[in-house]
Coordinates of C-alpha atoms and ligand atoms in Angstrom, one line a residue:
M1 CA 36.2 -54.7 5.6
H2 CA 34.8 -55.8 9.0
V3 CA 35.3 -54.6 12.5
V4 CA 34.5 -57.0 15.4
A5 CA 34.6 -55.9 19.0
T6 CA 35.4 -58.1 22.0
A7 CA 33.0 -58.2 24.9
G8 CA 32.9 -60.0 28.2
H9 CA 33.7 -59.8 31.9
V10 CA 37.0 -58.6 33.3
D11 CA 39.9 -61.0 33.1
H12 CA 38.1 -63.5 31.0
G13 CA 40.8 -63.4 28.4
K14 CA 39.6 -61.0 25.7
S15 CA 43.0 -59.3 25.2
T16 CA 44.9 -62.6 25.3
L17 CA 42.6 -63.9 22.6
V18 CA 43.1 -60.8 20.4
K19 CA 46.9 -61.2 20.8
A20 CA 46.6 -64.9 19.9
L21 CA 44.6 -64.1 16.8
T22 CA 46.5 -61.1 15.5
G23 CA 50.0 -61.2 17.1
T24 CA 49.3 -57.7 18.5
D25 CA 48.9 -57.0 22.2
P26 CA 45.9 -54.7 22.3
D27 CA 46.8 -53.4 25.7
R28 CA 48.8 -50.3 24.7
F29 CA 49.6 -48.6 28.0
A30 CA 52.3 -49.5 30.4
E31 CA 49.7 -49.4 33.2
E32 CA 47.6 -51.9 31.4
K33 CA 50.5 -54.2 30.8
A34 CA 51.7 -53.9 34.4
R35 CA 48.2 -54.6 35.9
G36 CA 47.2 -57.1 33.3
L37 CA 44.0 -55.2 33.0
T38 CA 42.6 -53.4 29.9
I39 CA 41.7 -49.8 30.7
D40 CA 41.0 -48.3 27.3
L41 CA 40.3 -49.6 23.8
G42 CA 42.9 -51.6 21.9
F43 CA 43.1 -52.2 18.2
A44 CA 44.6 -55.0 16.1
A45 CA 44.1 -56.7 12.7
T46 CA 44.5 -60.0 11.1
T47 CA 43.9 -61.8 7.8
L48 CA 41.5 -64.7 8.2
P49 CA 42.0 -68.1 6.4
S50 CA 39.7 -67.0 3.6
G51 CA 41.8 -63.9 3.0
T52 CA 39.3 -61.5 4.5
A53 CA 40.8 -58.7 6.5
L54 CA 39.5 -58.4 10.0
S55 CA 39.9 -55.5 12.5
L56 CA 39.4 -56.2 16.2
V57 CA 38.5 -53.6 18.8
D58 CA 39.4 -54.9 22.2
V59 CA 37.3 -53.5 25.0
P60 CA 37.9 -53.4 28.8
G61 CA 35.8 -55.8 30.9
H62 CA 36.1 -53.9 34.2
V63 CA 32.9 -52.2 35.2
R64 CA 34.8 -49.0 36.0
F65 CA 35.8 -48.6 32.3
L66 CA 32.4 -49.3 30.9
K67 CA 32.4 -45.9 29.2
N68 CA 35.4 -47.0 27.2
M69 CA 33.7 -50.2 26.3
L70 CA 30.7 -48.2 25.0
A71 CA 33.0 -45.9 23.0
G72 CA 34.4 -49.0 21.2
V73 CA 31.2 -50.9 20.2
G74 CA 29.2 -47.9 18.8
A75 CA 30.0 -48.5 15.2
V76 CA 31.0 -52.2 14.9
D77 CA 28.8 -54.7 13.3
A78 CA 29.7 -58.0 15.1
C79 CA 31.2 -59.2 18.4
L80 CA 33.6 -61.8 19.8
F81 CA 31.9 -62.6 23.1
V82 CA 34.2 -64.0 25.7
V83 CA 33.3 -66.1 28.7
A84 CA 36.0 -67.8 30.9
A85 CA 35.2 -71.5 31.7
T86 CA 36.8 -71.0 35.1
E87 CA 34.3 -68.4 36.2
G88 CA 31.3 -68.7 33.9
W89 CA 28.7 -66.0 33.4
K90 CA 29.5 -62.8 35.4
P91 CA 27.9 -59.4 35.8
Q92 CA 29.7 -57.7 32.9
S93 CA 29.0 -60.8 30.7
E94 CA 25.4 -59.8 31.3
E95 CA 25.8 -56.0 31.0
H96 CA 27.9 -56.3 27.8
L97 CA 25.3 -58.6 26.2
R98 CA 22.5 -56.1 27.2
I99 CA 24.5 -53.2 25.7
L100 CA 25.2 -55.1 22.4
E101 CA 21.5 -55.9 22.2
L102 CA 20.5 -52.3 22.8
L103 CA 23.0 -51.2 20.0
D104 CA 21.3 -53.7 17.7
I105 CA 24.4 -55.6 17.1
A106 CA 23.1 -58.8 15.4
H107 CA 26.1 -61.1 14.8
G108 CA 28.7 -62.7 17.0
V109 CA 30.7 -65.8 18.0
I110 CA 31.3 -66.9 21.6
A111 CA 34.7 -67.9 22.9
L112 CA 34.7 -70.1 25.9
T113 CA 38.2 -69.3 27.2
K114 CA 40.5 -70.8 29.8
V115 CA 39.5 -74.4 29.2
G116 CA 43.0 -75.4 30.1
P117 CA 42.7 -74.6 33.9
A118 CA 39.1 -75.7 34.0
D119 CA 38.1 -79.4 34.3
D120 CA 35.6 -80.9 31.9
D121 CA 32.6 -80.5 34.3
L122 CA 33.3 -76.8 34.7
V123 CA 33.5 -76.4 30.9
D124 CA 30.2 -78.3 30.5
L125 CA 28.6 -76.2 33.2
A126 CA 29.8 -73.0 31.5
R127 CA 28.4 -74.2 28.2
L128 CA 25.0 -74.8 29.7
E129 CA 25.0 -71.4 31.5
I130 CA 26.0 -69.6 28.3
A131 CA 23.2 -71.3 26.4
E132 CA 20.7 -70.3 29.0
K133 CA 21.9 -66.7 29.2
V134 CA 22.0 -66.0 25.5
E135 CA 18.6 -67.6 24.8
G136 CA 16.4 -65.2 22.9
T137 CA 19.3 -62.8 22.2
F138 CA 21.2 -62.4 18.9
L139 CA 23.8 -64.8 20.3
D140 CA 21.2 -67.6 20.6
G141 CA 22.6 -70.3 18.4
A142 CA 26.0 -68.6 17.8
P143 CA 28.9 -71.0 17.7
V144 CA 30.7 -71.5 21.0
V145 CA 34.4 -72.2 20.5
T146 CA 36.4 -73.5 23.4
T147 CA 39.9 -72.0 23.6
D148 CA 43.0 -71.9 25.7
A149 CA 45.2 -69.2 24.4
P150 CA 48.5 -70.1 26.2
T151 CA 48.4 -73.6 24.8
G152 CA 46.9 -72.6 21.4
V153 CA 43.8 -74.7 21.9
G154 CA 40.9 -73.6 19.7
I155 CA 42.6 -70.7 18.0
D156 CA 42.3 -72.1 14.5
E157 CA 38.7 -73.1 15.2
L158 CA 38.0 -69.6 16.3
R159 CA 39.6 -68.1 13.2
A160 CA 37.4 -70.3 11.1
A161 CA 34.3 -69.3 13.2
L162 CA 35.3 -65.6 12.7
D163 CA 35.6 -66.2 9.0
N164 CA 32.0 -67.6 8.9
L165 CA 30.9 -64.7 11.1
V166 CA 32.2 -62.0 8.8
A167 CA 30.8 -63.8 5.8
A168 CA 27.4 -63.8 7.4
T169 CA 27.6 -60.2 8.6
P170 CA 26.4 -57.6 6.0
T171 CA 29.2 -55.2 4.9
A172 CA 28.7 -51.6 5.9
V173 CA 26.6 -49.7 3.5
D174 CA 27.9 -46.8 1.4
H175 CA 25.4 -44.0 1.5
G176 CA 27.8 -41.4 0.3
R177 CA 27.6 -39.8 3.8
P178 CA 30.7 -40.7 5.7
R179 CA 30.7 -40.3 9.5
L180 CA 33.7 -41.2 11.7
W181 CA 33.0 -41.2 15.4
I182 CA 36.4 -40.5 16.9
D183 CA 37.6 -42.9 19.5
R184 CA 41.2 -41.7 19.7
T185 CA 43.2 -38.6 18.9
F186 CA 46.9 -38.0 19.1
S187 CA 49.7 -36.1 17.6
A188 CA 52.0 -38.2 15.4
R189 CA 55.6 -36.9 15.0
G190 CA 56.0 -35.2 11.7
A191 CA 52.4 -35.7 10.7
G192 CA 50.4 -33.7 13.2
T193 CA 46.9 -34.5 14.3
V194 CA 45.6 -38.0 13.9
V195 CA 42.1 -39.3 14.8
T196 CA 40.9 -42.8 14.7
G197 CA 37.5 -44.5 14.5
T198 CA 35.4 -47.1 12.8
L199 CA 34.0 -45.5 9.6
S200 CA 30.4 -45.8 8.6
G201 CA 28.0 -44.4 6.0
G202 CA 30.5 -43.6 3.2
V203 CA 34.0 -43.5 1.9
L204 CA 36.8 -41.2 3.2
R205 CA 39.3 -39.9 0.8
V206 CA 42.6 -38.0 1.0
D207 CA 42.0 -34.3 0.5
D208 CA 38.3 -34.5 1.7
E209 CA 37.2 -31.3 3.2
L210 CA 35.4 -32.2 6.5
A211 CA 34.7 -30.7 9.9
I212 CA 35.0 -31.9 13.5
H213 CA 31.8 -31.6 15.4
P214 CA 30.4 -30.3 17.8
T215 CA 33.1 -27.6 17.4
G216 CA 32.6 -27.3 13.7
T217 CA 36.4 -26.9 13.1
A218 CA 37.1 -27.2 9.3
V219 CA 39.7 -29.9 8.5
R220 CA 41.3 -31.6 5.5
V221 CA 42.3 -35.2 5.2
R222 CA 46.1 -35.2 4.6
S223 CA 46.5 -39.0 4.7
L224 CA 44.6 -42.1 5.6
E225 CA 45.7 -45.4 7.2
N226 CA 44.1 -48.7 8.0
H227 CA 46.2 -50.5 10.6
H228 CA 49.4 -48.6 9.6
A229 CA 48.9 -49.2 5.9
G230 CA 48.4 -46.0 3.8
H231 CA 45.4 -45.7 1.5
R232 CA 44.0 -43.0 -0.9
E233 CA 40.5 -43.9 0.3
L234 CA 38.9 -46.2 2.8
P235 CA 35.4 -47.8 2.6
P236 CA 32.7 -47.7 5.3
G237 CA 33.3 -50.5 7.8
S238 CA 37.1 -49.8 8.1
R239 CA 39.1 -48.8 11.0
C240 CA 40.6 -45.5 10.0
A241 CA 43.5 -43.4 11.2
V242 CA 43.0 -40.0 9.7
N243 CA 45.8 -37.4 9.6
L244 CA 44.1 -34.0 9.6
V245 CA 45.1 -30.5 8.6
G246 CA 43.3 -27.7 10.4
A247 CA 42.9 -28.8 14.0
A248 CA 45.2 -29.4 16.9
H249 CA 44.9 -32.8 18.5
D250 CA 44.1 -31.3 21.9
E251 CA 41.0 -29.5 20.5
I252 CA 39.6 -32.9 19.6
A253 CA 38.2 -35.5 22.0
R254 CA 36.8 -39.0 22.0
G255 CA 33.1 -38.7 21.1
N256 CA 33.7 -35.9 18.5
V257 CA 32.7 -36.8 15.0
L258 CA 34.2 -36.2 11.5
V259 CA 31.6 -35.4 8.8
R260 CA 30.9 -33.2 5.8
T261 CA 29.0 -30.5 7.7
D262 CA 26.3 -29.7 5.1
Q263 CA 25.2 -33.3 4.7
W264 CA 23.9 -33.5 8.3
H265 CA 21.3 -32.0 10.5
H266 CA 23.2 -31.0 13.7
T267 CA 20.8 -31.5 16.6
T268 CA 20.7 -30.8 20.3
M269 CA 17.2 -32.4 20.6
F270 CA 15.9 -35.6 19.2
D271 CA 13.0 -38.0 19.7
A272 CA 13.9 -41.7 20.2
S273 CA 12.5 -45.0 21.2
L274 CA 13.6 -46.3 24.6
R275 CA 13.6 -49.9 25.8
V276 CA 14.0 -50.2 29.5
L277 CA 16.0 -53.2 30.6
D278 CA 13.9 -56.0 32.3
Q279 CA 16.5 -56.3 35.0
L280 CA 16.0 -52.7 36.3
D281 CA 14.4 -52.6 39.7
H282 CA 12.6 -49.2 39.3
P283 CA 10.7 -47.3 36.6
V284 CA 12.5 -44.7 34.5
S285 CA 11.3 -41.1 34.6
R286 CA 12.7 -37.8 33.6
R287 CA 14.4 -37.6 37.0
G288 CA 18.0 -38.8 37.3
A289 CA 21.4 -38.0 36.0
H290 CA 21.0 -39.5 32.6
V291 CA 23.9 -40.1 30.3
V292 CA 23.6 -41.1 26.6
Y293 CA 26.2 -43.1 24.7
L294 CA 26.0 -42.3 21.1
G295 CA 28.7 -43.2 18.5
S296 CA 31.9 -43.0 20.5
G297 CA 30.7 -40.4 22.9
E298 CA 29.2 -39.9 26.3
H299 CA 26.8 -37.1 26.8
P300 CA 25.0 -35.9 29.9
V301 CA 21.4 -35.3 28.8
R302 CA 18.0 -34.1 29.9
M303 CA 15.3 -36.5 29.0
R304 CA 11.5 -36.4 28.9
I305 CA 9.3 -39.5 28.5
L306 CA 6.7 -38.9 25.8
G307 CA 3.2 -40.0 26.8
P308 CA 3.4 -41.6 30.2
N309 CA 5.4 -40.1 33.1
A310 CA 7.5 -43.2 33.6
L311 CA 8.5 -46.4 31.9
E312 CA 8.4 -49.7 33.8
P313 CA 11.3 -52.2 33.6
G314 CA 10.9 -54.1 30.4
A315 CA 8.7 -51.4 28.8
E316 CA 9.3 -49.8 25.5
G317 CA 8.3 -46.1 25.0
S318 CA 9.4 -42.8 23.4
V319 CA 11.6 -40.1 24.8
R320 CA 12.8 -36.7 23.9
I321 CA 16.4 -36.2 24.6
Y322 CA 18.3 -32.8 25.0
L323 CA 22.0 -32.9 24.3
P324 CA 24.4 -30.3 25.6
R325 CA 26.0 -29.8 22.2
P326 CA 24.8 -30.4 18.6
L327 CA 25.7 -33.7 17.0
P328 CA 25.1 -34.9 13.4
L329 CA 22.5 -37.7 13.9
L330 CA 20.1 -39.6 11.8
P331 CA 17.0 -41.8 12.5
G332 CA 18.2 -45.3 13.1
D333 CA 21.3 -44.3 15.2
R334 CA 21.4 -46.4 18.3
F335 CA 22.2 -45.3 21.8
V336 CA 22.6 -46.6 25.3
L337 CA 21.2 -44.8 28.3
R338 CA 22.8 -45.0 31.7
E339 CA 22.1 -43.3 35.0
S340 CA 25.3 -42.0 36.4
G341 CA 23.9 -41.5 40.0
R342 CA 23.2 -45.2 40.4
S343 CA 25.9 -46.1 37.8
E344 CA 23.6 -48.5 36.0
T345 CA 22.6 -49.2 32.4
V346 CA 18.9 -48.2 32.1
G347 CA 18.2 -49.1 28.6
G348 CA 18.6 -47.8 25.1
G349 CA 17.0 -47.3 21.8
E350 CA 17.0 -45.8 18.4
V351 CA 16.9 -42.2 17.2
L352 CA 13.6 -41.6 15.5
D353 CA 13.4 -37.9 14.7
V354 CA 16.4 -35.5 14.7
D355 CA 14.3 -32.4 14.4
P356 CA 11.0 -32.9 16.2
T357 CA 8.4 -30.2 15.4
E358 CA 5.6 -31.4 17.7
K359 CA 5.4 -30.3 21.3
A360 CA 6.6 -33.0 23.7
S361 CA 3.1 -33.3 25.1
T362 CA 1.7 -34.4 21.7
A363 CA 4.7 -35.9 19.9
R364 CA 4.3 -39.6 18.9
P365 CA 7.6 -40.2 17.0
D366 CA 8.3 -43.0 14.6
R367 CA 10.8 -43.4 11.8
S368 CA 8.3 -42.7 9.0
M369 CA 9.3 -40.1 6.5
D370 CA 5.6 -39.5 5.7
R371 CA 5.0 -38.4 9.3
M372 CA 7.8 -35.9 9.0
I373 CA 6.4 -34.5 5.8
R374 CA 2.9 -34.4 7.3
E375 CA 4.1 -32.5 10.3
R376 CA 5.8 -29.9 8.2
G377 CA 3.4 -29.7 5.3
W378 CA 6.2 -28.4 3.0
V379 CA 9.8 -29.4 3.3
D380 CA 12.8 -28.7 1.1
A381 CA 14.0 -32.0 -0.5
D382 CA 17.6 -31.4 0.6
E383 CA 16.5 -30.6 4.1
L384 CA 14.4 -33.8 4.2
E385 CA 17.4 -35.8 3.1
R386 CA 19.5 -34.3 5.9
L387 CA 16.8 -35.1 8.4
T388 CA 16.2 -38.7 7.3
G389 CA 19.2 -39.8 5.3
K390 CA 16.9 -40.7 2.5
R391 CA 16.1 -38.9 -0.8
R392 CA 12.5 -38.2 -1.8
E393 CA 11.9 -36.6 -5.2
P394 CA 10.3 -33.2 -4.8
D395 CA 6.6 -32.9 -5.7
V396 CA 6.8 -29.2 -6.6
D397 CA 9.9 -27.2 -7.4
H398 CA 12.3 -28.2 -4.6
W399 CA 9.5 -29.0 -2.2
V400 CA 8.3 -32.3 -0.9
V401 CA 4.7 -31.8 0.0
D402 CA 2.2 -33.6 2.1
P403 CA -0.5 -34.8 -0.4
E404 CA -3.4 -33.4 1.7
V405 CA -1.7 -30.0 2.1
L406 CA -1.0 -29.9 -1.6
H407 CA -4.6 -30.6 -2.4
E408 CA -5.7 -27.9 0.1
V409 CA -3.4 -25.2 -1.3
L410 CA -4.5 -26.0 -4.9
E411 CA -8.2 -25.8 -3.9
R412 CA -7.7 -22.6 -2.1
L413 CA -5.8 -21.1 -5.0
R414 CA -8.5 -22.2 -7.4
T415 CA -11.2 -20.5 -5.3
R416 CA -9.3 -17.3 -5.0
L417 CA -8.7 -17.4 -8.7
E418 CA -12.4 -17.8 -9.4
T419 CA -13.4 -14.9 -7.2
A420 CA -10.6 -12.7 -8.7
G421 CA -12.3 -12.9 -12.1
P422 CA -10.5 -12.5 -15.4
M423 CA -7.9 -10.2 -13.9
G424 CA -6.5 -13.1 -12.0
L425 CA -4.1 -12.8 -9.1
E426 CA -0.9 -10.9 -8.8
L427 CA 2.0 -13.4 -8.3
A428 CA 3.9 -11.1 -6.0
G429 CA 0.9 -11.4 -3.6
L430 CA 1.2 -15.2 -3.3
E431 CA 3.1 -17.2 -0.7
P432 CA 6.3 -18.8 -2.1
F433 CA 4.7 -22.3 -2.1
E434 CA 1.5 -21.0 -3.7
R435 CA 3.7 -19.6 -6.5
A436 CA 5.4 -22.9 -6.8
V437 CA 2.2 -24.9 -7.3
T438 CA 0.7 -22.6 -10.0
T439 CA 2.1 -24.9 -12.7
L440 CA 0.0 -27.8 -11.2
L441 CA -3.3 -25.8 -11.5
G442 CA -3.7 -26.9 -15.1
D443 CA -6.4 -24.4 -16.0
A444 CA -4.5 -21.2 -15.2
V445 CA -1.5 -19.5 -16.7
V446 CA 1.1 -16.9 -15.6
E447 CA 1.0 -13.8 -17.8
A448 CA 2.8 -10.6 -17.2
G449 CA 3.3 -11.3 -13.5
R450 CA -0.3 -12.4 -12.9
L451 CA -1.9 -15.8 -12.5
V452 CA -4.9 -15.7 -14.8
P453 CA -7.5 -18.3 -15.7
M454 CA -6.7 -20.0 -19.0
G455 CA -8.6 -18.5 -21.9
A456 CA -9.7 -15.5 -19.9
V457 CA -10.2 -12.4 -22.0
D458 CA -7.9 -9.7 -20.8
P459 CA -10.4 -7.1 -19.5
L460 CA -7.8 -4.4 -19.9
A461 CA -7.1 -5.0 -23.5
D462 CA -8.3 -2.0 -25.6
H463 CA -9.2 -0.1 -22.5
P464 CA -11.3 3.0 -23.3
F465 CA -9.2 5.2 -21.0
V466 CA -6.0 4.3 -22.8
A467 CA -7.7 5.1 -26.1
A468 CA -8.9 8.4 -24.7
L469 CA -5.4 9.3 -23.5
A470 CA -3.9 8.4 -26.8
S471 CA -6.3 10.5 -28.8
S472 CA -5.5 13.6 -26.7
P473 CA -1.8 13.0 -25.8
F474 CA -0.8 16.4 -24.4
V475 CA -4.2 17.4 -22.9
P476 CA -5.0 14.0 -21.3
P477 CA -8.5 13.5 -19.8
A478 CA -8.6 12.9 -16.0
P479 CA -9.4 9.2 -15.0
D480 CA -12.5 10.2 -13.0
D481 CA -14.7 7.3 -13.9
V482 CA -11.9 4.7 -14.3
D483 CA -11.9 1.8 -11.8
R484 CA -8.9 2.4 -9.4
G485 CA -7.7 -1.3 -9.6
E486 CA -7.8 -1.2 -13.4
L487 CA -5.9 2.1 -13.4
R488 CA -3.2 0.7 -11.1
E489 CA -2.8 -2.4 -13.3
L490 CA -2.6 -0.2 -16.5
V491 CA 0.2 1.8 -14.8
R492 CA 1.9 -1.4 -13.7
R493 CA 1.8 -2.7 -17.2
G494 CA 3.2 0.5 -18.5
D495 CA 0.3 1.3 -20.8
V496 CA -0.4 4.5 -18.8
V497 CA 2.3 6.7 -17.2
E498 CA 1.6 8.7 -14.2
V499 CA 3.6 11.9 -13.6
E500 CA 2.8 14.2 -10.7
G501 CA -0.8 13.1 -10.5
I502 CA -1.5 13.4 -14.3
F503 CA -2.0 10.3 -16.4
Y504 CA -0.6 10.1 -19.9
A505 CA -0.6 7.4 -22.6
A506 CA 2.8 5.8 -22.9
S507 CA 2.7 6.9 -26.5
A508 CA 2.3 10.6 -25.3
I509 CA 5.6 10.4 -23.5
E510 CA 7.4 9.2 -26.6
E511 CA 5.6 11.9 -28.6
A512 CA 6.7 14.6 -26.1
A513 CA 10.3 13.4 -26.5
R514 CA 10.1 13.8 -30.3
L515 CA 8.6 17.2 -29.9
A516 CA 11.5 18.3 -27.6
A517 CA 13.9 17.0 -30.2
R518 CA 12.2 19.0 -33.0
L519 CA 12.3 22.2 -30.9
L520 CA 16.0 21.7 -30.2
D521 CA 16.7 21.0 -33.8
N522 CA 15.3 24.5 -34.6
D523 CA 17.2 26.1 -31.7
P524 CA 20.0 24.1 -30.1
E525 CA 20.4 26.8 -27.5
G526 CA 17.3 25.5 -25.8
F527 CA 13.5 26.0 -25.6
T528 CA 11.4 27.6 -22.9
V529 CA 8.3 26.2 -21.2
S530 CA 6.1 28.6 -23.2
A531 CA 7.7 27.4 -26.5
F532 CA 6.9 23.8 -25.5
R533 CA 3.4 24.7 -24.4
E534 CA 2.7 26.4 -27.7
A535 CA 4.0 23.5 -29.7
A536 CA 2.1 21.0 -27.6
G537 CA -1.0 23.1 -27.5
N538 CA -1.5 22.7 -23.8
T539 CA -1.3 24.6 -20.5
R540 CA 1.3 24.6 -17.7
K541 CA -0.9 22.0 -15.8
H542 CA -0.3 19.4 -18.5
A543 CA 3.1 20.7 -19.9
M544 CA 5.1 20.8 -16.6
P545 CA 4.7 17.1 -15.6
L546 CA 5.7 16.1 -19.2
L547 CA 8.8 18.3 -19.0
S548 CA 9.8 17.1 -15.6
H549 CA 9.4 13.5 -16.9
L550 CA 11.6 14.3 -19.9
D551 CA 14.2 15.8 -17.5
G552 CA 14.0 12.9 -15.2
T553 CA 14.5 10.3 -18.0
G554 CA 17.5 12.2 -19.5
V555 CA 15.7 13.3 -22.7
T556 CA 16.2 16.9 -21.8
R557 CA 18.2 18.9 -19.2
R558 CA 17.3 22.1 -17.6
R559 CA 19.6 25.0 -17.9
D560 CA 18.4 28.3 -16.4
D561 CA 15.1 29.1 -18.1
V562 CA 15.5 26.7 -21.0
R563 CA 15.6 22.9 -21.8
I564 CA 18.7 21.7 -23.7
A565 CA 19.4 18.3 -25.1
G566 CA 19.9 15.4 -22.6
P567 CA 21.8 12.1 -23.2
R568 CA 18.6 10.3 -24.2
L569 CA 17.2 12.9 -26.7
P570 CA 15.8 10.9 -29.6
N571 CA 17.1 11.5 -33.2
I572 CA 14.6 12.9 -35.6
Ligands
LIG601 N1 45.2 -70.5 31.1 C1 44.6 -69.5 30.5 N2 44.8 -68.3 30.9 C2 44.3 -67.3 30.1 C3 43.5 -67.5 29.0 N3 43.1 -66.4 28.5 C4 43.6 -65.4 29.3 N4 44.3 -66.0 30.3 C5 44.9 -65.2 31.4 O1 44.0 -64.5 32.1 C6 44.4 -63.2 32.5 C7 43.5 -62.2 31.9 O2 43.5 -62.2 30.5 P1 43.2 -60.9 29.7 O3 43.3 -61.3 28.3 O4 44.0 -59.7 30.1 O5 41.7 -60.7 30.1 P2 40.7 -59.5 29.6 O6 39.4 -60.2 29.3 O7 41.3 -58.9 28.4 O8 40.6 -58.6 30.8 P3 40.1 -57.0 30.8 O9 40.5 -56.5 29.5 O10 40.7 -56.4 31.9 O11 38.7 -57.1 30.9 C8 45.8 -63.2 31.9 O12 46.7 -63.4 33.0 C9 45.9 -64.2 30.9 O13 47.2 -64.7 30.7 C10 43.3 -68.9 28.6 O14 42.6 -69.2 27.6 N5 43.9 -69.8 29.4
LIG602 MG1 41.7 -56.9 28.1

């Protein structure tokens, strides 16, 4: 599927040509028909001699409706450039060509119209003028077809030229990331809200769950049409009319966009290249009422030139642009910049970074994914895909990591591990990305929640304090000469249990539970503290913490002066 937009000065015969090619008058409104003037976009379709389907977007030529022209050419891939032989090259011939160039439209055919009323000299003159004006542009060398729609002259030749054009124009690429910039919205009787646009980036399907942005309104695709024919799905590069469930047509406006929300980074600030038109008679600075045309929309913006304070006519530089509301953008999106005060096209460029992290004073944007990774150090692979539209396999876990940063983190971790000695490092004390790279260290392993050097002998294995506790379970020695760090680790591992400031071997706790079970076996009515002390051979100091631990873990329960069986009393 291909969409071609018309372009050219007012009254040069664009709509007439569209009607001659398709049988459809693209001027939809009574006012347009009455004045013989296109005000807003028109749409029509035809099948070319080769059988290829072609959609045409007809744009207005009048300078007053330039914003409508801009809404129509944002997503097309080729143009039908119209110049009337009777008038030759005119201001909007020039401005439309500049705009198409700024939008990076790379393919087109030229129709030299109204050759009927023009004599041969005028036609020759117009040819020469066109050749001169398009020199060095994408239309340099494009076929020039002479036409006269009322008499049918040249229409077959133009259809053949359009066939060659679409054959030479690459079809829209399917990145699995559909985006429909909405150029029209209306309510169809019985169906509800319908939006139209030129689809790019991916396929749209009936029942797709999408959202309208910038509002974020969730919608579902009820049905899809391409020039009034219903489809279950439509590929990128198609004109689409989408019947939506979930939004009223008057909540939606031209310039809104239909996407799968989570596939995009929705931005209000982006860095971009800016090429200033040669024809401008003043430099471009941050001052001025700047308006950006992106997709099918028009957005008043604030703009800052990155680097110098101003860009001279013909210069190319970088800018930071602040949008009033978030839009789902990607590097590579093209835009046109106008100044509404002077009502002039200033230039245009390409989005380079939809989520700049550098300050404007130091930012030097380009489209490189490596730069974005470098500036972030660590970036989630899904996030990176939303930011760039491209997938990079993660280096560690779900992270894509700048190689230098990865090297540094690994080195730092190695040094810390060395100084930590055989005990290693507690995983809980590491940053999330440090934890993620532990598998890349090679010479360290994760054991019991710690990162330890491989082959390191566990310094706490057969710890003398544990042995001392075990050999005197109910009268445990105090940990006076035990290293505090080691003691903490022994408690964390569960080898030693601390109750109310007294340290017991884990086995002592189990033994105390069995002792309680034996006492209750003798007398199910309960046992007293002194009975327990006597059986354990210890004093209140060591008996009370044990009993409160048994109570606390449900082995025993306290009733008045005695302990009775709790739910977790072991069997003996
Ligand atoms: N004789 C002759 N008249 C033409 C030709 N093409 C267009 N016209 C006439 O020129 C007038 C303008 O044609 P349109 O097709 O409306 O021009 P346009 O470029 O669409 O104008 P805008 O959309 O307003 O920019 C109409 O009266 C047409 O009938 C042609 O090839 N030969
Ligand atoms: Mg027209």
